[in-house]
mmCIF file of C-alpha atoms and ligand atoms in Angstrom:
data_model
loop_
_atom_site.group_PDB
_atom_site.id
_atom_site.type_symbol
_atom_site.label_atom_id
_atom_site.label_comp_id
_atom_site.label_asym_id
_atom_site.label_seq_id
_atom_site.Cartn_x
_atom_site.Cartn_y
_atom_site.Cartn_z
ATOM 1 C CA MET A 1 2.959 13.289 17.509
ATOM 2 C CA SER A 2 0.976 10.373 15.631
ATOM 3 C CA ASN A 3 1.461 9.927 11.793
ATOM 4 C CA LEU A 4 -0.471 8.192 8.729
ATOM 5 C CA TYR A 5 1.467 5.894 6.787
ATOM 6 C CA LEU A 6 0.694 5.469 3.209
ATOM 7 C CA ILE A 7 2.157 1.822 2.555
ATOM 8 C CA ALA A 8 2.657 0.585 -0.882
ATOM 9 C CA THR A 9 2.058 -3.151 -1.278
ATOM 10 C CA PRO A 10 3.160 -5.724 -4.194
ATOM 11 C CA ILE A 11 0.978 -5.456 -7.553
ATOM 12 C CA GLY A 12 1.086 -9.227 -7.970
ATOM 13 C CA ASN A 13 4.274 -10.968 -6.475
ATOM 14 C CA ARG A 14 3.969 -10.752 -2.873
ATOM 15 C CA LEU A 15 7.918 -10.614 -2.672
ATOM 16 C CA ASP A 16 7.830 -7.118 -3.753
ATOM 17 C CA ILE A 17 7.657 -5.337 -0.490
ATOM 18 C CA THR A 18 10.178 -3.276 1.025
ATOM 19 C CA VAL A 19 11.655 -3.977 4.671
ATOM 20 C CA ARG A 20 10.565 -0.461 5.892
ATOM 21 C CA ALA A 21 6.726 -1.218 4.601
ATOM 22 C CA LEU A 22 6.950 -4.742 6.204
ATOM 23 C CA LYS A 23 8.119 -3.133 9.748
ATOM 24 C CA THR A 24 5.200 -0.621 9.358
ATOM 25 C CA LEU A 25 2.763 -2.859 8.598
ATOM 26 C CA PHE A 26 2.970 -4.449 11.890
ATOM 27 C CA SER A 27 4.175 -1.456 13.778
ATOM 28 C CA VAL A 28 0.891 0.606 13.511
ATOM 29 C CA GLU A 29 -1.789 0.051 15.780
ATOM 30 C CA ILE A 30 -4.544 0.669 12.917
ATOM 31 C CA LEU A 31 -4.078 -0.197 9.496
ATOM 32 C CA LEU A 32 -7.044 1.062 7.079
ATOM 33 C CA CYS A 33 -7.746 -1.620 4.173
ATOM 34 C CA GLU A 34 -9.319 -1.484 0.898
ATOM 35 C CA ASP A 35 -9.955 -5.011 1.658
ATOM 36 C CA THR A 36 -9.362 -6.409 5.243
ATOM 37 C CA HIS A 37 -9.625 -10.431 4.124
ATOM 38 C CA LYS A 38 -7.044 -9.369 1.633
ATOM 39 C CA THR A 39 -4.604 -7.587 3.591
ATOM 40 C CA LYS A 40 -5.109 -9.968 6.527
ATOM 41 C CA GLN A 41 -3.970 -12.815 3.890
ATOM 42 C CA LEU A 42 -1.106 -10.988 3.250
ATOM 43 C CA LEU A 43 0.135 -9.946 6.703
ATOM 44 C CA ASP A 44 -0.132 -13.671 7.598
ATOM 45 C CA PHE A 45 2.223 -14.785 4.637
ATOM 46 C CA TYR A 46 4.907 -12.060 5.688
ATOM 47 C CA LEU A 47 4.467 -13.281 9.217
ATOM 48 C CA GLN A 48 5.257 -16.852 8.061
ATOM 49 C CA SER A 49 7.481 -15.583 5.694
ATOM 50 C CA PHE A 50 9.797 -12.948 7.396
ATOM 51 C CA PRO A 51 9.388 -13.510 11.006
ATOM 52 C CA ASP A 52 13.153 -12.669 11.940
ATOM 53 C CA LEU A 53 12.809 -9.254 9.976
ATOM 54 C CA LEU A 54 9.329 -8.623 12.303
ATOM 55 C CA THR A 55 10.444 -7.184 16.075
ATOM 56 C CA ASP A 56 6.705 -6.694 16.273
ATOM 57 C CA LYS A 57 4.616 -9.881 15.145
ATOM 58 C CA THR A 58 1.122 -8.459 16.235
ATOM 59 C CA ILE A 59 -1.399 -8.013 13.229
ATOM 60 C CA PRO A 60 -2.790 -4.387 13.948
ATOM 61 C CA GLN A 61 -6.314 -3.799 14.191
ATOM 62 C CA LEU A 62 -7.480 -3.835 10.339
ATOM 63 C CA ILE A 63 -10.446 -1.456 9.553
ATOM 64 C CA SER A 64 -12.503 -1.418 6.195
ATOM 65 C CA PHE A 65 -11.437 1.744 3.977
ATOM 66 C CA PHE A 66 -12.932 2.062 0.642
ATOM 67 C CA GLU A 67 -14.161 4.319 -1.921
ATOM 68 C CA HIS A 68 -17.703 4.317 -1.061
ATOM 69 C CA ASN A 69 -16.973 4.736 3.091
ATOM 70 C CA GLU A 70 -14.006 6.564 2.833
ATOM 71 C CA GLU A 71 -15.648 9.866 3.585
ATOM 72 C CA GLN A 72 -17.679 8.482 6.491
ATOM 73 C CA LYS A 73 -14.350 7.077 8.308
ATOM 74 C CA LEU A 74 -12.711 10.556 8.063
ATOM 75 C CA ASN A 75 -13.560 11.140 11.559
ATOM 76 C CA LEU A 76 -12.929 8.314 13.173
ATOM 77 C CA VAL A 77 -9.239 8.232 11.556
ATOM 78 C CA LEU A 78 -8.625 11.522 12.921
ATOM 79 C CA ASN A 79 -9.418 10.590 16.390
ATOM 80 C CA PHE A 80 -7.214 7.635 16.305
ATOM 81 C CA LEU A 81 -4.368 10.196 15.066
ATOM 82 C CA LYS A 82 -5.791 12.572 17.650
ATOM 83 C CA GLN A 83 -5.202 9.382 20.523
ATOM 84 C CA ASP A 84 -1.867 9.443 19.441
ATOM 85 C CA LYS A 85 -2.275 6.091 17.460
ATOM 86 C CA ASN A 86 -0.351 5.535 14.313
ATOM 87 C CA VAL A 87 -2.485 4.411 11.442
ATOM 88 C CA GLY A 88 -1.521 2.908 7.978
ATOM 89 C CA LEU A 89 -3.299 3.129 4.938
ATOM 90 C CA VAL A 90 -2.855 0.088 2.178
ATOM 91 C CA SER A 91 -5.251 -0.736 -1.037
ATOM 92 C CA ASN A 92 -5.347 -4.163 -2.511
ATOM 93 C CA ALA A 93 -2.167 -3.465 -4.706
ATOM 94 C CA GLY A 94 0.334 -0.778 -5.186
ATOM 95 C CA THR A 95 0.376 2.609 -3.913
ATOM 96 C CA PRO A 96 -2.622 4.064 -1.753
ATOM 97 C CA THR A 97 -4.607 7.039 -3.654
ATOM 98 C CA ILE A 98 -3.130 6.388 -7.421
ATOM 99 C CA SER A 99 -6.362 5.148 -8.439
ATOM 100 C CA ASP A 100 -7.230 3.869 -5.014
ATOM 101 C CA PRO A 101 -8.650 5.539 -1.656
ATOM 102 C CA GLY A 102 -7.007 7.685 0.268
ATOM 103 C CA PHE A 103 -6.803 11.100 -1.540
ATOM 104 C CA ARG A 104 -9.617 13.017 0.967
ATOM 105 C CA LEU A 105 -7.970 11.211 4.115
ATOM 106 C CA VAL A 106 -4.546 12.420 2.955
ATOM 107 C CA LYS A 107 -5.910 15.830 2.309
ATOM 108 C CA ILE A 108 -7.828 16.363 5.789
ATOM 109 C CA CYS A 109 -4.886 14.848 7.911
ATOM 110 C CA ARG A 110 -2.383 17.561 6.143
ATOM 111 C CA GLU A 111 -5.052 20.141 6.935
ATOM 112 C CA ASN A 112 -5.114 19.054 10.621
ATOM 113 C CA LYS A 113 -1.469 19.078 10.926
ATOM 114 C CA PHE A 114 -0.840 15.344 10.954
ATOM 115 C CA ASN A 115 2.329 13.945 9.439
ATOM 116 C CA VAL A 116 1.527 12.007 6.341
ATOM 117 C CA ILE A 117 4.524 10.015 5.713
ATOM 118 C CA THR A 118 5.072 7.593 2.565
ATOM 119 C CA ILE A 119 6.197 4.188 2.640
ATOM 120 C CA PRO A 120 7.272 4.030 -1.451
ATOM 121 C CA GLY A 121 7.022 0.909 -3.268
ATOM 122 C CA PRO A 122 5.274 -0.525 -6.261
ATOM 123 C CA SER A 123 2.776 0.975 -8.543
ATOM 124 C CA ALA A 124 1.729 -0.397 -11.819
ATOM 125 C CA VAL A 125 1.925 2.713 -13.684
ATOM 126 C CA ILE A 126 5.245 3.136 -13.158
ATOM 127 C CA ALA A 127 6.594 -0.591 -13.357
ATOM 128 C CA ALA A 128 4.812 -0.351 -16.959
ATOM 129 C CA LEU A 129 6.484 3.007 -17.928
ATOM 130 C CA SER A 130 9.828 1.710 -16.899
ATOM 131 C CA ILE A 131 10.081 -1.544 -19.067
ATOM 132 C CA SER A 132 7.823 -0.070 -21.926
ATOM 133 C CA GLY A 133 10.757 1.390 -24.128
ATOM 134 C CA LEU A 134 8.699 4.429 -24.189
ATOM 135 C CA SER A 135 10.290 7.523 -23.464
ATOM 136 C CA SER A 136 9.386 8.617 -19.748
ATOM 137 C CA ASP A 137 10.732 12.397 -20.339
ATOM 138 C CA LYS A 138 7.255 13.421 -20.137
ATOM 139 C CA PHE A 139 3.963 11.076 -19.141
ATOM 140 C CA LEU A 140 0.290 11.962 -18.733
ATOM 141 C CA PHE A 141 -1.124 9.031 -16.213
ATOM 142 C CA LEU A 142 -5.129 9.333 -17.206
ATOM 143 C CA GLY A 143 -5.880 6.328 -14.431
ATOM 144 C CA PHE A 144 -9.101 5.017 -15.448
ATOM 145 C CA LEU A 145 -10.866 6.699 -18.360
ATOM 146 C CA PRO A 146 -14.546 7.757 -18.376
ATOM 147 C CA ARG A 147 -16.561 4.828 -20.202
ATOM 148 C CA LYS A 148 -18.677 7.327 -22.112
ATOM 149 C CA THR A 149 -17.723 7.726 -25.497
ATOM 150 C CA GLY A 150 -18.348 11.373 -25.802
ATOM 151 C CA LYS A 151 -16.153 11.928 -22.623
ATOM 152 C CA GLN A 152 -13.457 9.639 -23.614
ATOM 153 C CA THR A 153 -13.012 11.248 -27.412
ATOM 154 C CA LYS A 154 -13.000 14.628 -25.703
ATOM 155 C CA ILE A 155 -9.643 13.314 -23.698
ATOM 156 C CA TRP A 156 -8.252 11.868 -27.090
ATOM 157 C CA GLU A 157 -9.018 14.959 -28.832
ATOM 158 C CA GLU A 158 -7.517 17.468 -26.377
ATOM 159 C CA ILE A 159 -4.478 15.250 -26.219
ATOM 160 C CA LYS A 160 -4.124 15.289 -30.021
ATOM 161 C CA ASN A 161 -4.519 19.121 -30.064
ATOM 162 C CA SER A 162 -2.047 19.847 -27.145
ATOM 163 C CA LYS A 163 0.305 18.908 -29.999
ATOM 164 C CA LEU A 164 2.907 18.006 -26.531
ATOM 165 C CA ASP A 165 5.189 14.807 -27.453
ATOM 166 C CA GLN A 166 4.459 12.538 -24.415
ATOM 167 C CA THR A 167 3.746 9.169 -23.168
ATOM 168 C CA VAL A 168 0.071 8.727 -22.349
ATOM 169 C CA ILE A 169 -0.500 5.924 -19.830
ATOM 170 C CA PHE A 170 -3.900 4.507 -18.310
ATOM 171 C CA TYR A 171 -5.417 1.440 -16.371
ATOM 172 C CA GLU A 172 -8.034 -0.295 -18.461
ATOM 173 C CA SER A 173 -10.093 -3.469 -18.037
ATOM 174 C CA PRO A 174 -9.618 -6.440 -20.501
ATOM 175 C CA PHE A 175 -13.342 -6.091 -21.040
ATOM 176 C CA ARG A 176 -12.974 -2.425 -22.284
ATOM 177 C CA ILE A 177 -9.700 -2.421 -24.110
ATOM 178 C CA GLY A 178 -11.128 -3.007 -27.541
ATOM 179 C CA LYS A 179 -14.024 0.122 -27.329
ATOM 180 C CA THR A 180 -11.085 2.074 -25.972
ATOM 181 C CA LEU A 181 -8.878 1.382 -28.678
ATOM 182 C CA GLU A 182 -11.444 1.837 -31.212
ATOM 183 C CA HIS A 183 -11.880 5.476 -29.990
ATOM 184 C CA ILE A 184 -7.882 6.127 -29.933
ATOM 185 C CA LYS A 185 -7.993 5.008 -33.706
ATOM 186 C CA VAL A 186 -10.891 7.517 -34.658
ATOM 187 C CA VAL A 187 -8.646 10.496 -33.179
ATOM 188 C CA PHE A 188 -4.942 9.307 -33.482
ATOM 189 C CA GLY A 189 -5.271 6.653 -36.367
ATOM 190 C CA ASN A 190 -3.490 3.222 -36.269
ATOM 191 C CA ILE A 191 -0.862 4.164 -33.799
ATOM 192 C CA GLU A 192 1.367 1.405 -31.767
ATOM 193 C CA ILE A 193 -0.219 0.744 -28.463
ATOM 194 C CA THR A 194 1.883 -0.671 -25.697
ATOM 195 C CA VAL A 195 -0.135 -3.502 -23.324
ATOM 196 C CA ALA A 196 1.845 -4.194 -19.979
ATOM 197 C CA ARG A 197 -0.267 -7.046 -18.377
ATOM 198 C CA GLU A 198 -0.117 -9.098 -15.080
ATOM 199 C CA LEU A 199 3.170 -7.367 -14.439
ATOM 200 C CA THR A 200 5.374 -9.163 -11.554
ATOM 201 C CA LYS A 201 3.111 -12.192 -11.803
ATOM 202 C CA ILE A 202 3.539 -15.544 -13.986
ATOM 203 C CA HIS A 203 1.975 -14.671 -16.949
ATOM 204 C CA GLU A 204 3.803 -10.974 -17.339
ATOM 205 C CA GLU A 205 4.212 -9.854 -20.949
ATOM 206 C CA LEU A 206 4.717 -6.565 -22.690
ATOM 207 C CA VAL A 207 3.620 -6.120 -26.293
ATOM 208 C CA THR A 208 3.886 -3.421 -28.567
ATOM 209 C CA ALA A 209 2.006 -3.298 -31.705
ATOM 210 C CA PRO A 210 -0.340 -1.292 -34.075
ATOM 211 C CA ILE A 211 -4.024 -0.857 -33.032
ATOM 212 C CA SER A 212 -4.677 -3.167 -36.206
ATOM 213 C CA PHE A 213 -2.861 -6.191 -34.627
ATOM 214 C CA TRP A 214 -5.033 -5.432 -31.418
ATOM 215 C CA GLU A 215 -8.258 -5.699 -33.079
ATOM 216 C CA GLU A 216 -7.173 -9.182 -34.416
ATOM 217 C CA ARG A 217 -5.906 -10.329 -31.060
ATOM 218 C CA LEU A 218 -8.845 -9.453 -29.037
ATOM 219 C CA GLN A 219 -10.735 -11.919 -30.980
ATOM 220 C CA ARG A 220 -10.012 -13.901 -27.921
ATOM 221 C CA PRO A 221 -10.311 -11.770 -24.829
ATOM 222 C CA LEU A 222 -7.227 -10.691 -22.759
ATOM 223 C CA LYS A 223 -6.884 -11.665 -19.291
ATOM 224 C CA GLY A 224 -5.675 -9.856 -16.205
ATOM 225 C CA GLU A 225 -4.689 -6.643 -15.328
ATOM 226 C CA LEU A 226 -3.535 -4.152 -17.847
ATOM 227 C CA VAL A 227 -1.738 -0.911 -18.020
ATOM 228 C CA VAL A 228 -2.046 0.583 -21.605
ATOM 229 C CA LEU A 229 0.623 3.176 -23.098
ATOM 230 C CA PHE A 230 1.323 5.215 -26.387
ATOM 231 C CA ARG A 231 3.361 8.088 -27.380
ATOM 232 C CA SER A 232 1.041 11.232 -28.722
ATOM 233 C CA GLU A 233 3.076 12.740 -31.256
ATOM 234 C CA LYS A 234 3.073 16.104 -32.709
HETATM 235 N N1 LIG B 301 -2.448 1.448 -6.685
HETATM 236 C C1 LIG B 301 -2.611 0.719 -7.685
HETATM 237 C C2 LIG B 301 -1.320 0.995 -8.268
HETATM 238 O O1 LIG B 301 -0.411 1.551 -7.260
HETATM 239 O O2 LIG B 301 -0.454 0.895 -9.406
HETATM 240 C C3 LIG B 301 -3.595 0.668 -9.110
HETATM 241 C C4 LIG B 301 -4.650 0.077 -8.295
HETATM 242 S S1 LIG B 301 -5.960 0.525 -9.557
HETATM 243 C C5 LIG B 301 -7.449 0.166 -8.662
HETATM 244 C C6 LIG B 301 -5.887 -1.095 -10.425
HETATM 245 C C7 LIG B 301 -5.601 -1.365 -11.598
HETATM 246 O O3 LIG B 301 -3.912 -0.873 -11.866
HETATM 247 C C8 LIG B 301 -5.718 -2.512 -12.523
HETATM 248 O O4 LIG B 301 -7.104 -2.508 -13.155
HETATM 249 C C9 LIG B 301 -4.645 -2.453 -13.801
HETATM 250 O O5 LIG B 301 -5.013 -1.718 -14.673
HETATM 251 C C10 LIG B 301 -3.634 -1.720 -13.112
HETATM 252 N N2 LIG B 301 -2.778 -2.843 -12.195
HETATM 253 C C11 LIG B 301 -2.580 -3.427 -11.090
HETATM 254 N N3 LIG B 301 -1.498 -4.315 -11.102
HETATM 255 C C12 LIG B 301 -1.517 -4.322 -12.074
HETATM 256 C C13 LIG B 301 -0.453 -5.604 -12.877
HETATM 257 N N4 LIG B 301 -0.025 -6.521 -12.029
HETATM 258 N N5 LIG B 301 -0.060 -5.464 -14.182
HETATM 259 C C14 LIG B 301 -0.901 -5.068 -14.908
HETATM 260 N N6 LIG B 301 -1.721 -3.652 -14.356
HETATM 261 C C15 LIG B 301 -2.012 -3.796 -13.053
#
């Protein structure tokens, strides 16, 4: 019986890969990639850096699998599995399906009784939460927020009205964070916001400060990838 492996890859630092992920990357026949070029570079790096860990050194067949072709590729992947070929899925960074493509594939594979196996590893949401100093007893992950002011404000109001004491986390672009913080301030006031930036990379930083600080700081654009967190209090 063939398997679909969801393989987590680094969110920055290429050394953040598990031994099991490495071995699986080189043992599957087919590897579905959000970006085949990026994944090929990563595989070449591992092949050069850790040849002794790899019994199998053949780069699998790389097939493009991203948000806008996921639907068309479902039958192709099911056919590979029916032909007893093991298939891996990677995204550009972190854990596949977490604000990344793959959910529909996992669903249809499970419905067709194929094994879907996790090869866990990095995910920016968990990395940021774990070093934030915010309680992780309860957290709400929103992925990428809707861009329209009305839709976003509705989310903030629902969270505020829920009166749940929880950590709220979302992925945000450096170009939109200013607008998003404006919307949050309207509903929650000048609360403290944590921004985890460039995790596992050279310029990694995590700063917690009131929205008023961020208004000042954002006069100069923030660079890199961000995770934003705050505590929604009663
Ligand atoms: N699947 C990924 C995961 O498991 O974290 C997330 C993919 S999502 C398309 C990419 C977003 O994750 C970025 O826009 C950013 O918000 C966040 N992200 C990814 N890598 C990051 C990093 N090294 N530092 C901070 N945030 C990161």
